[in-house]
mmCIF file of the C-alpha atoms, coordinates in Angstrom:
data_MODEL
# 
_entry.id   MODEL 
# 
loop_
_atom_site.group_PDB 
_atom_site.id 
_atom_site.type_symbol 
_atom_site.label_atom_id 
_atom_site.label_alt_id 
_atom_site.label_comp_id 
_atom_site.label_asym_id 
_atom_site.label_entity_id 
_atom_site.label_seq_id 
_atom_site.pdbx_PDB_ins_code 
_atom_site.Cartn_x 
_atom_site.Cartn_y 
_atom_site.Cartn_z 
_atom_site.occupancy 
_atom_site.B_iso_or_equiv 
_atom_site.pdbx_formal_charge 
_atom_site.auth_seq_id 
_atom_site.auth_comp_id 
_atom_site.auth_asym_id 
_atom_site.auth_atom_id 
_atom_site.pdbx_PDB_model_num 
ATOM 1   C CA . MET A 1 1   ? -49.153 -27.178 -41.554 1.00 0.00 ? 1   MET A CA 1 
ATOM 2   C CA . THR A 1 2   ? -45.567 -27.965 -40.610 1.00 0.00 ? 2   THR A CA 1 
ATOM 3   C CA . THR A 1 3   ? -42.477 -26.273 -41.916 1.00 0.00 ? 3   THR A CA 1 
ATOM 4   C CA . ASP A 1 4   ? -41.693 -29.114 -44.305 1.00 0.00 ? 4   ASP A CA 1 
ATOM 5   C CA . GLY A 1 5   ? -45.113 -28.804 -45.972 1.00 0.00 ? 5   GLY A CA 1 
ATOM 6   C CA . ASP A 1 6   ? -46.540 -32.037 -44.534 1.00 0.00 ? 6   ASP A CA 1 
ATOM 7   C CA . THR A 1 7   ? -50.042 -31.371 -43.179 1.00 0.00 ? 7   THR A CA 1 
ATOM 8   C CA . ASP A 1 8   ? -50.678 -34.951 -42.001 1.00 0.00 ? 8   ASP A CA 1 
ATOM 9   C CA . ARG A 1 9   ? -47.989 -34.918 -39.324 1.00 0.00 ? 9   ARG A CA 1 
ATOM 10  C CA . ALA A 1 10  ? -49.079 -31.688 -37.632 1.00 0.00 ? 10  ALA A CA 1 
ATOM 11  C CA . ARG A 1 11  ? -49.883 -32.187 -33.953 1.00 0.00 ? 11  ARG A CA 1 
ATOM 12  C CA . GLN A 1 12  ? -53.511 -31.650 -33.134 1.00 0.00 ? 12  GLN A CA 1 
ATOM 13  C CA . PRO A 1 13  ? -54.337 -29.205 -30.296 1.00 0.00 ? 13  PRO A CA 1 
ATOM 14  C CA . GLU A 1 14  ? -56.084 -31.887 -28.222 1.00 0.00 ? 14  GLU A CA 1 
ATOM 15  C CA . GLU A 1 15  ? -52.968 -34.090 -28.145 1.00 0.00 ? 15  GLU A CA 1 
ATOM 16  C CA . HIS A 1 16  ? -50.889 -33.797 -25.005 1.00 0.00 ? 16  HIS A CA 1 
ATOM 17  C CA . VAL A 1 17  ? -47.143 -33.963 -24.959 1.00 0.00 ? 17  VAL A CA 1 
ATOM 18  C CA . ARG A 1 18  ? -46.062 -36.849 -22.752 1.00 0.00 ? 18  ARG A CA 1 
ATOM 19  C CA . LEU A 1 19  ? -42.673 -36.937 -21.162 1.00 0.00 ? 19  LEU A CA 1 
ATOM 20  C CA . ARG A 1 20  ? -40.738 -40.123 -21.666 1.00 0.00 ? 20  ARG A CA 1 
ATOM 21  C CA . THR A 1 21  ? -39.999 -41.721 -18.344 1.00 0.00 ? 21  THR A CA 1 
ATOM 22  C CA . PRO A 1 22  ? -37.313 -44.388 -18.168 1.00 0.00 ? 22  PRO A CA 1 
ATOM 23  C CA . GLU A 1 23  ? -38.536 -47.930 -17.793 1.00 0.00 ? 23  GLU A CA 1 
ATOM 24  C CA . GLN A 1 24  ? -35.355 -49.173 -16.113 1.00 0.00 ? 24  GLN A CA 1 
ATOM 25  C CA . PRO A 1 25  ? -33.342 -47.761 -13.234 1.00 0.00 ? 25  PRO A CA 1 
ATOM 26  C CA . SER A 1 26  ? -30.247 -45.801 -14.044 1.00 0.00 ? 26  SER A CA 1 
ATOM 27  C CA . VAL A 1 27  ? -27.065 -47.686 -14.859 1.00 0.00 ? 27  VAL A CA 1 
ATOM 28  C CA . LEU A 1 28  ? -24.838 -44.971 -13.419 1.00 0.00 ? 28  LEU A CA 1 
ATOM 29  C CA . PRO A 1 29  ? -22.645 -45.955 -10.468 1.00 0.00 ? 29  PRO A CA 1 
ATOM 30  C CA . ASP A 1 30  ? -23.594 -44.814 -6.982  1.00 0.00 ? 30  ASP A CA 1 
ATOM 31  C CA . TRP A 1 31  ? -20.756 -42.297 -6.759  1.00 0.00 ? 31  TRP A CA 1 
ATOM 32  C CA . MET A 1 32  ? -22.171 -40.547 -9.836  1.00 0.00 ? 32  MET A CA 1 
ATOM 33  C CA . LEU A 1 33  ? -25.757 -40.599 -8.592  1.00 0.00 ? 33  LEU A CA 1 
ATOM 34  C CA . ASP A 1 34  ? -24.780 -39.365 -5.123  1.00 0.00 ? 34  ASP A CA 1 
ATOM 35  C CA . PRO A 1 35  ? -21.331 -37.750 -5.453  1.00 0.00 ? 35  PRO A CA 1 
ATOM 36  C CA . PRO A 1 36  ? -19.234 -36.957 -2.409  1.00 0.00 ? 36  PRO A CA 1 
ATOM 37  C CA . PRO A 1 37  ? -19.062 -33.313 -1.349  1.00 0.00 ? 37  PRO A CA 1 
ATOM 38  C CA . PRO A 1 38  ? -16.308 -31.292 -3.022  1.00 0.00 ? 38  PRO A CA 1 
ATOM 39  C CA . ARG A 1 39  ? -13.033 -30.898 -1.200  1.00 0.00 ? 39  ARG A CA 1 
ATOM 40  C CA . ARG A 1 40  ? -12.397 -27.572 0.468   1.00 0.00 ? 40  ARG A CA 1 
ATOM 41  C CA . THR A 1 41  ? -9.537  -25.944 -1.379  1.00 0.00 ? 41  THR A CA 1 
ATOM 42  C CA . LEU A 1 42  ? -7.118  -23.424 0.045   1.00 0.00 ? 42  LEU A CA 1 
ATOM 43  C CA . GLY A 1 43  ? -9.048  -20.580 -1.582  1.00 0.00 ? 43  GLY A CA 1 
ATOM 44  C CA . VAL A 1 44  ? -12.312 -21.719 0.005   1.00 0.00 ? 44  VAL A CA 1 
ATOM 45  C CA . ARG A 1 45  ? -10.660 -22.012 3.413   1.00 0.00 ? 45  ARG A CA 1 
ATOM 46  C CA . LEU A 1 46  ? -9.140  -18.534 3.121   1.00 0.00 ? 46  LEU A CA 1 
ATOM 47  C CA . ALA A 1 47  ? -12.456 -17.042 1.993   1.00 0.00 ? 47  ALA A CA 1 
ATOM 48  C CA . GLU A 1 48  ? -14.242 -18.603 4.961   1.00 0.00 ? 48  GLU A CA 1 
ATOM 49  C CA . ALA A 1 49  ? -11.549 -17.357 7.360   1.00 0.00 ? 49  ALA A CA 1 
ATOM 50  C CA . VAL A 1 50  ? -11.755 -13.808 5.984   1.00 0.00 ? 50  VAL A CA 1 
ATOM 51  C CA . ALA A 1 51  ? -15.564 -13.881 6.047   1.00 0.00 ? 51  ALA A CA 1 
ATOM 52  C CA . ALA A 1 52  ? -15.445 -14.862 9.724   1.00 0.00 ? 52  ALA A CA 1 
ATOM 53  C CA . LEU A 1 53  ? -13.513 -11.709 10.681  1.00 0.00 ? 53  LEU A CA 1 
ATOM 54  C CA . PRO A 1 54  ? -15.541 -9.033  12.486  1.00 0.00 ? 54  PRO A CA 1 
ATOM 55  C CA . GLY A 1 55  ? -16.709 -6.303  10.133  1.00 0.00 ? 55  GLY A CA 1 
ATOM 56  C CA . ALA A 1 56  ? -15.986 -8.325  6.983   1.00 0.00 ? 56  ALA A CA 1 
ATOM 57  C CA . GLY A 1 57  ? -19.631 -8.349  5.950   1.00 0.00 ? 57  GLY A CA 1 
ATOM 58  C CA . ARG A 1 58  ? -19.917 -4.580  6.285   1.00 0.00 ? 58  ARG A CA 1 
ATOM 59  C CA . ILE A 1 59  ? -16.746 -4.043  4.252   1.00 0.00 ? 59  ILE A CA 1 
ATOM 60  C CA . ARG A 1 60  ? -17.981 -6.446  1.566   1.00 0.00 ? 60  ARG A CA 1 
ATOM 61  C CA . ARG A 1 61  ? -21.332 -4.657  1.310   1.00 0.00 ? 61  ARG A CA 1 
ATOM 62  C CA . ARG A 1 62  ? -19.616 -1.278  1.065   1.00 0.00 ? 62  ARG A CA 1 
ATOM 63  C CA . TRP A 1 63  ? -17.381 -2.673  -1.702  1.00 0.00 ? 63  TRP A CA 1 
ATOM 64  C CA . TRP A 1 64  ? -20.428 -3.919  -3.600  1.00 0.00 ? 64  TRP A CA 1 
ATOM 65  C CA . ILE A 1 65  ? -22.085 -0.495  -3.283  1.00 0.00 ? 65  ILE A CA 1 
ATOM 66  C CA . TRP A 1 66  ? -18.887 1.155   -4.541  1.00 0.00 ? 66  TRP A CA 1 
ATOM 67  C CA . GLN A 1 67  ? -18.774 -1.183  -7.533  1.00 0.00 ? 67  GLN A CA 1 
ATOM 68  C CA . ARG A 1 68  ? -22.422 -0.464  -8.472  1.00 0.00 ? 68  ARG A CA 1 
ATOM 69  C CA . ARG A 1 69  ? -22.150 3.307   -8.182  1.00 0.00 ? 69  ARG A CA 1 
ATOM 70  C CA . GLU A 1 70  ? -22.955 5.489   -11.150 1.00 0.00 ? 70  GLU A CA 1 
ATOM 71  C CA . ARG A 1 71  ? -20.047 7.738   -12.053 1.00 0.00 ? 71  ARG A CA 1 
ATOM 72  C CA . LEU A 1 72  ? -20.494 11.439  -12.777 1.00 0.00 ? 72  LEU A CA 1 
ATOM 73  C CA . SER A 1 73  ? -19.305 10.928  -16.343 1.00 0.00 ? 73  SER A CA 1 
ATOM 74  C CA . GLN A 1 74  ? -22.230 8.538   -16.826 1.00 0.00 ? 74  GLN A CA 1 
ATOM 75  C CA . ARG A 1 75  ? -24.833 10.737  -15.150 1.00 0.00 ? 75  ARG A CA 1 
ATOM 76  C CA . TYR A 1 76  ? -23.720 14.087  -16.614 1.00 0.00 ? 76  TYR A CA 1 
ATOM 77  C CA . PRO A 1 77  ? -21.594 13.354  -19.697 1.00 0.00 ? 77  PRO A CA 1 
ATOM 78  C CA . ASN A 1 78  ? -21.804 16.840  -21.264 1.00 0.00 ? 78  ASN A CA 1 
ATOM 79  C CA . ALA A 1 79  ? -21.047 18.665  -18.022 1.00 0.00 ? 79  ALA A CA 1 
ATOM 80  C CA . VAL A 1 80  ? -18.011 16.451  -17.439 1.00 0.00 ? 80  VAL A CA 1 
ATOM 81  C CA . LYS A 1 81  ? -16.759 17.137  -20.973 1.00 0.00 ? 81  LYS A CA 1 
ATOM 82  C CA . ILE A 1 82  ? -17.081 20.897  -20.485 1.00 0.00 ? 82  ILE A CA 1 
ATOM 83  C CA . MET A 1 83  ? -15.285 20.703  -17.133 1.00 0.00 ? 83  MET A CA 1 
ATOM 84  C CA . ALA A 1 84  ? -12.519 18.602  -18.721 1.00 0.00 ? 84  ALA A CA 1 
ATOM 85  C CA . VAL A 1 85  ? -12.004 21.243  -21.413 1.00 0.00 ? 85  VAL A CA 1 
ATOM 86  C CA . LEU A 1 86  ? -11.807 24.010  -18.795 1.00 0.00 ? 86  LEU A CA 1 
ATOM 87  C CA . VAL A 1 87  ? -9.405  22.044  -16.573 1.00 0.00 ? 87  VAL A CA 1 
ATOM 88  C CA . SER A 1 88  ? -7.157  21.152  -19.506 1.00 0.00 ? 88  SER A CA 1 
ATOM 89  C CA . PHE A 1 89  ? -7.164  24.802  -20.604 1.00 0.00 ? 89  PHE A CA 1 
ATOM 90  C CA . ALA A 1 90  ? -6.109  25.889  -17.097 1.00 0.00 ? 90  ALA A CA 1 
ATOM 91  C CA . VAL A 1 91  ? -3.321  23.268  -16.978 1.00 0.00 ? 91  VAL A CA 1 
ATOM 92  C CA . ILE A 1 92  ? -2.019  24.236  -20.420 1.00 0.00 ? 92  ILE A CA 1 
ATOM 93  C CA . LEU A 1 93  ? -2.126  27.935  -19.485 1.00 0.00 ? 93  LEU A CA 1 
ATOM 94  C CA . LEU A 1 94  ? -0.210  27.207  -16.284 1.00 0.00 ? 94  LEU A CA 1 
ATOM 95  C CA . LEU A 1 95  ? 2.440   25.250  -18.213 1.00 0.00 ? 95  LEU A CA 1 
ATOM 96  C CA . VAL A 1 96  ? 2.839   27.976  -20.839 1.00 0.00 ? 96  VAL A CA 1 
ATOM 97  C CA . LEU A 1 97  ? 3.123   30.703  -18.185 1.00 0.00 ? 97  LEU A CA 1 
ATOM 98  C CA . SER A 1 98  ? 5.685   28.673  -16.231 1.00 0.00 ? 98  SER A CA 1 
ATOM 99  C CA . VAL A 1 99  ? 7.814   28.162  -19.382 1.00 0.00 ? 99  VAL A CA 1 
ATOM 100 C CA . HIS A 1 100 ? 7.516   31.890  -20.134 1.00 0.00 ? 100 HIS A CA 1 
ATOM 101 C CA . ALA A 1 101 ? 8.630   32.735  -16.562 1.00 0.00 ? 101 ALA A CA 1 
ATOM 102 C CA . LEU A 1 102 ? 11.596  30.349  -16.823 1.00 0.00 ? 102 LEU A CA 1 
ATOM 103 C CA . TYR A 1 103 ? 12.757  31.992  -20.077 1.00 0.00 ? 103 TYR A CA 1 
ATOM 104 C CA . GLY A 1 104 ? 12.279  35.410  -18.447 1.00 0.00 ? 104 GLY A CA 1 
ATOM 105 C CA . LEU A 1 105 ? 14.756  34.500  -15.697 1.00 0.00 ? 105 LEU A CA 1 
ATOM 106 C CA . ALA A 1 106 ? 17.596  33.877  -18.142 1.00 0.00 ? 106 ALA A CA 1 
# 
C-alpha cells in the first residue's frame, strides 16, 4: 500500500529499478564538459611557497595536534572549577590585604 492509499500502484518486489540513460549525447559545450584547470590565485601560490619551506610540514602537523587537544577544563571540569574558586579567593585576599596595607601607611 502506498502513502496515498492506492494499492494498485505499489511497486512489486520483483520489479527492478532501471536508471534512465540518455538517448542523445549531451548538448553542453566542450568547455563545460571538459573545463580548463582553475587559475592559480595569489593565495594558492603563497600556500604552495610556504608549504615548500623546510620544516613546514612538521609545524603544520604540530598545529593540528594543538588544535585537536583536549583542554583540562573539558577533561576535569569540577577540578578546574574548584581550582578557579581557590585562585580567585587568593587573588581577592591579596587585593584586600594590599589595600589594608596602603591605608595603614597613611
